[in-house]
Short mmCIF file of C-alpha atoms in Angstrom, two decimals:
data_model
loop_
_atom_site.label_atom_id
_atom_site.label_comp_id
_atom_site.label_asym_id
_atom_site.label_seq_id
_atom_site.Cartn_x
_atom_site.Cartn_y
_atom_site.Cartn_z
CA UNK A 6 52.75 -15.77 -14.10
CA UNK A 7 50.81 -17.23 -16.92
CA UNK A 8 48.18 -18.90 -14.47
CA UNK A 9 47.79 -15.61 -12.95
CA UNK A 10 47.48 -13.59 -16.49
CA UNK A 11 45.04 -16.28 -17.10
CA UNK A 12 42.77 -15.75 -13.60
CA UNK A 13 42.61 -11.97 -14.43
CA UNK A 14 41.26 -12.69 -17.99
CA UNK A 15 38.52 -14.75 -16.10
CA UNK A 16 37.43 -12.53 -13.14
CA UNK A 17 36.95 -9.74 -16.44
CA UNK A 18 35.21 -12.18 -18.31
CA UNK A 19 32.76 -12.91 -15.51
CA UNK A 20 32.11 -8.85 -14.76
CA UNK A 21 31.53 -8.63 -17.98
CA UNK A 22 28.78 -10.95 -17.69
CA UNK A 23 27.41 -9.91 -14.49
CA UNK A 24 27.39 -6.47 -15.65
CA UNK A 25 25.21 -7.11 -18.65
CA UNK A 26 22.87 -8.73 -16.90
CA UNK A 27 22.84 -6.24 -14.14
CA UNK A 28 22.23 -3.98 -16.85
CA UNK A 29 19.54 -5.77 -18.63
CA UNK A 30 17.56 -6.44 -15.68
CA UNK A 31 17.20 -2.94 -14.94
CA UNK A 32 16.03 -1.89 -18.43
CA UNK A 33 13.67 -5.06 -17.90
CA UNK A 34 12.62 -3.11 -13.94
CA UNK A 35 12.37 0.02 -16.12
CA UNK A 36 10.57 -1.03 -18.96
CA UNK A 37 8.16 -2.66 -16.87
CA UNK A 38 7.38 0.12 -14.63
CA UNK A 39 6.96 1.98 -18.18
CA UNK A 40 4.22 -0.12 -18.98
CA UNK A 41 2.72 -0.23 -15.55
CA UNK A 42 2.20 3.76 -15.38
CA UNK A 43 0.97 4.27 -19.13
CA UNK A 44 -1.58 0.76 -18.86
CA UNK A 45 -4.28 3.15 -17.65
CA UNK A 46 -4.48 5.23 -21.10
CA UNK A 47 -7.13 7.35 -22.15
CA UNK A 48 -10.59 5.46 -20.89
CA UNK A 49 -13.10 8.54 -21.06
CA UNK A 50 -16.90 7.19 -21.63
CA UNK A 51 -18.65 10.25 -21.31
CA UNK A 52 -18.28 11.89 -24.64
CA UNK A 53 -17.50 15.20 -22.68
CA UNK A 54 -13.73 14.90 -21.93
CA UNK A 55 -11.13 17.35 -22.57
CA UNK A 56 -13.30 20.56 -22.15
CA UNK A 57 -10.81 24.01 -21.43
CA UNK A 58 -13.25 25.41 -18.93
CA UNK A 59 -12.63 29.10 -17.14
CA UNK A 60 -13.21 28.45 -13.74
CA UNK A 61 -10.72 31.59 -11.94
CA UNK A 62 -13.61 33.63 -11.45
CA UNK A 63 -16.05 30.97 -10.61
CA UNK A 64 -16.97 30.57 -6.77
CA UNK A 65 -16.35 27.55 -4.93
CA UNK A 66 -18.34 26.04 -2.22
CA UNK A 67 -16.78 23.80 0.11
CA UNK A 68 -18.54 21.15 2.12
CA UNK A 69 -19.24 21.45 5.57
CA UNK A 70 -18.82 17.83 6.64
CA UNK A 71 -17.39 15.45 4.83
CA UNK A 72 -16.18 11.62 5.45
CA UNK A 73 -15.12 8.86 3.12
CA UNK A 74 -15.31 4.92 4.00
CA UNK A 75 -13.40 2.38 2.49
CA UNK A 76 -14.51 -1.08 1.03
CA UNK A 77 -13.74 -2.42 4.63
CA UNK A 78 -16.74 -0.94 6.18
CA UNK A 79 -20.31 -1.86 5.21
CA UNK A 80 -22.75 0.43 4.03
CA UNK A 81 -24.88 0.14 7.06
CA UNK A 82 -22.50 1.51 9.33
CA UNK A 83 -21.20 4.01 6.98
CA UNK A 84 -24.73 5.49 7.30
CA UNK A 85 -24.96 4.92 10.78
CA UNK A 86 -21.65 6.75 11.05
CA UNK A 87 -22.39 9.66 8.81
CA UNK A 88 -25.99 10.46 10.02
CA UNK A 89 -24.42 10.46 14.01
CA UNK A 90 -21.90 13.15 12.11
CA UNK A 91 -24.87 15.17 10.54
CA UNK A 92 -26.61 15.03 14.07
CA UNK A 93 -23.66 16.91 16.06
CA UNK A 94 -22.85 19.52 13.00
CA UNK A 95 -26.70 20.46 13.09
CA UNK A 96 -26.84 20.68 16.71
CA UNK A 97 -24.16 23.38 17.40
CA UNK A 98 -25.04 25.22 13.77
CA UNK A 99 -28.61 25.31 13.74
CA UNK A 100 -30.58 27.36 10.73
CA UNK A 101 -33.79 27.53 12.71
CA UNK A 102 -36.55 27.96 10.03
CA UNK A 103 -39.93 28.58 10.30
CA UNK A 104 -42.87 26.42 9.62
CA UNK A 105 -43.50 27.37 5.78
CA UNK A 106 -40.79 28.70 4.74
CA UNK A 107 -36.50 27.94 4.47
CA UNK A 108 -34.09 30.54 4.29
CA UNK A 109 -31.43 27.56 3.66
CA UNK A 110 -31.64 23.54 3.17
CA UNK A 111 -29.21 20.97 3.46
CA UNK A 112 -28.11 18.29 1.26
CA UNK A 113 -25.85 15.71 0.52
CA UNK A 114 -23.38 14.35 -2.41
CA UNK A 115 -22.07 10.89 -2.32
CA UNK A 116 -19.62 9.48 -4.73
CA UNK A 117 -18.87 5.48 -4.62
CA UNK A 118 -15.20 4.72 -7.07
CA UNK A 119 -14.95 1.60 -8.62
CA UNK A 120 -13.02 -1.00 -7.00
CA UNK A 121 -11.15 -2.03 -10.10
CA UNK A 122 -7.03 -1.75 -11.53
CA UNK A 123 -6.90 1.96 -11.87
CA UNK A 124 -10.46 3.07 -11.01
CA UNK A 125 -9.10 4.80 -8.19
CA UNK A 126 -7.57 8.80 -8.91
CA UNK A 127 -6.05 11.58 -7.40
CA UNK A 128 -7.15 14.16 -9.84
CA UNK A 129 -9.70 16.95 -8.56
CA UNK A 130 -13.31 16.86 -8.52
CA UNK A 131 -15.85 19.32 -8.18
CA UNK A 132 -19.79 19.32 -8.87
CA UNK A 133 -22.84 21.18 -9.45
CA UNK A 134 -26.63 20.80 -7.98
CA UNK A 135 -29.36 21.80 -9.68
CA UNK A 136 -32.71 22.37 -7.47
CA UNK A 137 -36.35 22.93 -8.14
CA UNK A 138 -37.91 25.50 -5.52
CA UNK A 139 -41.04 27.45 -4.84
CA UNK A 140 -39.13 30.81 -5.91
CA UNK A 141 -37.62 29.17 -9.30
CA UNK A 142 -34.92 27.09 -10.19
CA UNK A 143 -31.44 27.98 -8.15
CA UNK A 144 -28.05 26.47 -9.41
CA UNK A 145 -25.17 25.74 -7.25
CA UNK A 146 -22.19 27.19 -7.95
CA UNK A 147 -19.36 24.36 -7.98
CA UNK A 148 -19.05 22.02 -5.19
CA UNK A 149 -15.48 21.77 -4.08
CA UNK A 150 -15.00 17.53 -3.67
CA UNK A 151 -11.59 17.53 -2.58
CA UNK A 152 -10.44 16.51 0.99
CA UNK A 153 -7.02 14.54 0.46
CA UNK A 154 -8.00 10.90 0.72
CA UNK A 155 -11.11 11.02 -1.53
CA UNK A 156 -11.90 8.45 -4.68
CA UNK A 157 -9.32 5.53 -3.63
CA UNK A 158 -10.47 2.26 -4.89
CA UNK A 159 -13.71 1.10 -3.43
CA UNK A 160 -14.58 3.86 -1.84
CA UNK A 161 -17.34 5.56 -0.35
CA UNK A 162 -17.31 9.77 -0.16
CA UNK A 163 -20.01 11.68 1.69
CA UNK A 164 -20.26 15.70 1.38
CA UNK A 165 -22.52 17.71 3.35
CA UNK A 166 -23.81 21.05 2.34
CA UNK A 167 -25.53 23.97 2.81
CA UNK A 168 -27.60 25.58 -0.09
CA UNK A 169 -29.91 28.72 -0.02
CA UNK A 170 -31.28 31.71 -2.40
CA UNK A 171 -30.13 34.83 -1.50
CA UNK A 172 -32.87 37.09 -0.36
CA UNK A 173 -35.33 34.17 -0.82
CA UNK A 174 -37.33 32.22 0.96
CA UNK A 175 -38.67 28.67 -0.64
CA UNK A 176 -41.52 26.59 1.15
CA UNK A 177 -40.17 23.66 -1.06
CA UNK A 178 -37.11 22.34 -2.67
CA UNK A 179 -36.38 19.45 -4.96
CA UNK A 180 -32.98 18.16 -6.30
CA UNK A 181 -33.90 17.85 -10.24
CA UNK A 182 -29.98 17.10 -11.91
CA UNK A 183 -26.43 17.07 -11.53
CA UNK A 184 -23.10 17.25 -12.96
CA UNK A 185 -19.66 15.57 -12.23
CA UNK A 186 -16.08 16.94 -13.60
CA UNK A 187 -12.64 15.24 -13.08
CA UNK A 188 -9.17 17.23 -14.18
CA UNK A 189 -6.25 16.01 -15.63
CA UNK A 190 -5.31 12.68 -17.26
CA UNK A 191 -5.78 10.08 -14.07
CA UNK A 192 -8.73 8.48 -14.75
CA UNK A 193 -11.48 7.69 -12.86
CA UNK A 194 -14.52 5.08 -12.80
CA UNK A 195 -17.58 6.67 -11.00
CA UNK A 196 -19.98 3.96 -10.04
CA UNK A 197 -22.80 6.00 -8.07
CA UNK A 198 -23.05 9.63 -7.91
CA UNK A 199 -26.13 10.71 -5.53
CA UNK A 200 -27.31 13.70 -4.13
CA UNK A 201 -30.12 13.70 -1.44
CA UNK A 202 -32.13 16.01 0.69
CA UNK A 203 -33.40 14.30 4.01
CA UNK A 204 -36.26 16.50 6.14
CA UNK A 205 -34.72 15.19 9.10
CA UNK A 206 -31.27 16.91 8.12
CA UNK A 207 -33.19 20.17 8.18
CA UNK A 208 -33.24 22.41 11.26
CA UNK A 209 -36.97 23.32 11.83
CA UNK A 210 -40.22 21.61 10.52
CA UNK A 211 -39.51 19.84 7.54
CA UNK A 212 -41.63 16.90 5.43
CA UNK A 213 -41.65 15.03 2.28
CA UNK A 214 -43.49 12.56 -0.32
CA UNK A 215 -42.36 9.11 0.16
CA UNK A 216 -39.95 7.37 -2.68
CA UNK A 217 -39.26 3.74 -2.75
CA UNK A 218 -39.81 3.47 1.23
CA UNK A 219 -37.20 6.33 2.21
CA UNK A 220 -38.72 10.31 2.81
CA UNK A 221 -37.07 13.33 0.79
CA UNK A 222 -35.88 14.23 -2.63
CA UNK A 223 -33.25 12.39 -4.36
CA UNK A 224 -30.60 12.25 -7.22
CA UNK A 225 -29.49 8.59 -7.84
CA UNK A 226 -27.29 7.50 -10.36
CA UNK A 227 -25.12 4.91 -10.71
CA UNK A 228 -23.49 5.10 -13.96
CA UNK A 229 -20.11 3.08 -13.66
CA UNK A 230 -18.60 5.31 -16.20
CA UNK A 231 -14.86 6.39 -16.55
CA UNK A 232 -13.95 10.20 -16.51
CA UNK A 233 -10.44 10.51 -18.31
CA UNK A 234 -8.90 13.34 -20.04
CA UNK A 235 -6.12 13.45 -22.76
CA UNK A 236 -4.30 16.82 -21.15
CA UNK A 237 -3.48 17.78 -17.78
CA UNK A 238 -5.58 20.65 -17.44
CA UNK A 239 -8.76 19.71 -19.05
CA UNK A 240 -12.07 19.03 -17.73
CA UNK A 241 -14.42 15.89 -18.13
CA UNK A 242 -17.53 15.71 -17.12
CA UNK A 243 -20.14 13.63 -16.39
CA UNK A 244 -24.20 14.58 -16.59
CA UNK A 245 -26.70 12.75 -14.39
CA UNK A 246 -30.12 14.22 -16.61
CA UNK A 247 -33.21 14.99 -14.95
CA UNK A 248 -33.43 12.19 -12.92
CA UNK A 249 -34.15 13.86 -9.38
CA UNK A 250 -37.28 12.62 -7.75
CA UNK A 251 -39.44 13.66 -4.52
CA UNK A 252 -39.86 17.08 -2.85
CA UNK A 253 -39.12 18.54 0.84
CA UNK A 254 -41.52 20.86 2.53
CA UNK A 255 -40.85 23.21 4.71
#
């Protein structure tokens, strides 16, 4: 009776000890994870974050083609593969201009995400384009950048779209600057933000000056600069400056 009284007081004595460790393994899993989802922080760069910005009554433009590549695929054929995508949207939704004039141009945005620990995001993006033309200067209203699998780490997203001046004509356009916003408090590191105007994504005549061997008019920056926020539903944004270059004749 004694040996068993004594057995008993051992099998407790172990559960106790399993059980506390158990237990402090799982605050260790917990705190852990803690750390893992707050290591980000607050990594903003552009001195703009946190802006409370009205957009309900703003319009939204969404793109009409859009693809994203991952670190995987090489630039080359991610060009190859978005200019055969530009080809078969232009083909069945042709503008048809006339020599001289454009009732509507296209152009495109890319954004490249850094491929570092949380430079990746799934917060929402949008844009705006900012153009140069022969009947004044014509501001997009915001670009609409969000397609589900956009700005993982590494990766390449292309948007194509469609921009015109109502009750205008222009016999020239010319991307002049650009801005970026990300919402919320997942961060993001934007390492190139372009927008660019090709003649040959035009439907009807189009030509251009030449810049740095390649024809049309061009946005390029690559800024490698993180877009973070300290609330939820605040706005950071991100300001290329009047960097655009070349011009496209119609």
């Amino acid at each position: 009776m004694k040996n068993f009284r004594n057995q008993r007081i051992i099998a407790s004595l172990i559960l106790g000890v399993l059980c506390i460790t158990s237990c402090e393994k799982s605050e260790d899993v917990i705190t852990k994870e803690t750390i893992e989802l707050n290591d980000e922080g607050f990594r903003s760069e552009t001195g703009n974050n946190d802006l409370i910005l009205d957009v309900k009554n703003e319009d939204v433009q969404y793109p009409v083609l859009h693809m994203s590549f991952d670190k995987s695929i090489s630039k080359k054929e991610a060009e190859f593969q978005w200019n055969e995508a530009i080809k078969e949207y232009l083909k069945k939704n042709p503008i048809k201009n006339t020599k001289g004039s454009a009732s509507d141009w296209h152009y495109w945005i890319q954004t490249e995400t850094g491929d570092e620990l949380y430079n990746q995001t799934d917060g929402l993006a949008r844009a705006k384009v900012s153009f140069n033309t022969s009947a004044g200067n014509h501001h997009t209203s915001y670009v609409d950048l969000n397609n589900g699998d956009d700005r993982k780490s590494g990766q390449w997203d292309y948007y194509f779209f469609r921009a015109s001046i109502v009750g205008q004509l222009v016999s020239w356009v010319e991307a002049e600057h650009a801005h970026l916003e990300l919402t919320g408090t997942n961060g993001w590191v934007v390492k190139s933000f372009f927008v660019k105007i090709y003649p040959g994504d035009q439907t009807g005549y189009a030509s251009s000056t030449l810049q740095d061997g390649v024809y049309g008019s061009f946005i390029l920056s690559s800024p490698n600069i993180w877009l973070d926020n300290d609330y939820l539903n605040t706005w950071d944004r991100y300001n290329t400056g009047n960097v655009g270059i070349g011009r496209v004749i119609f």
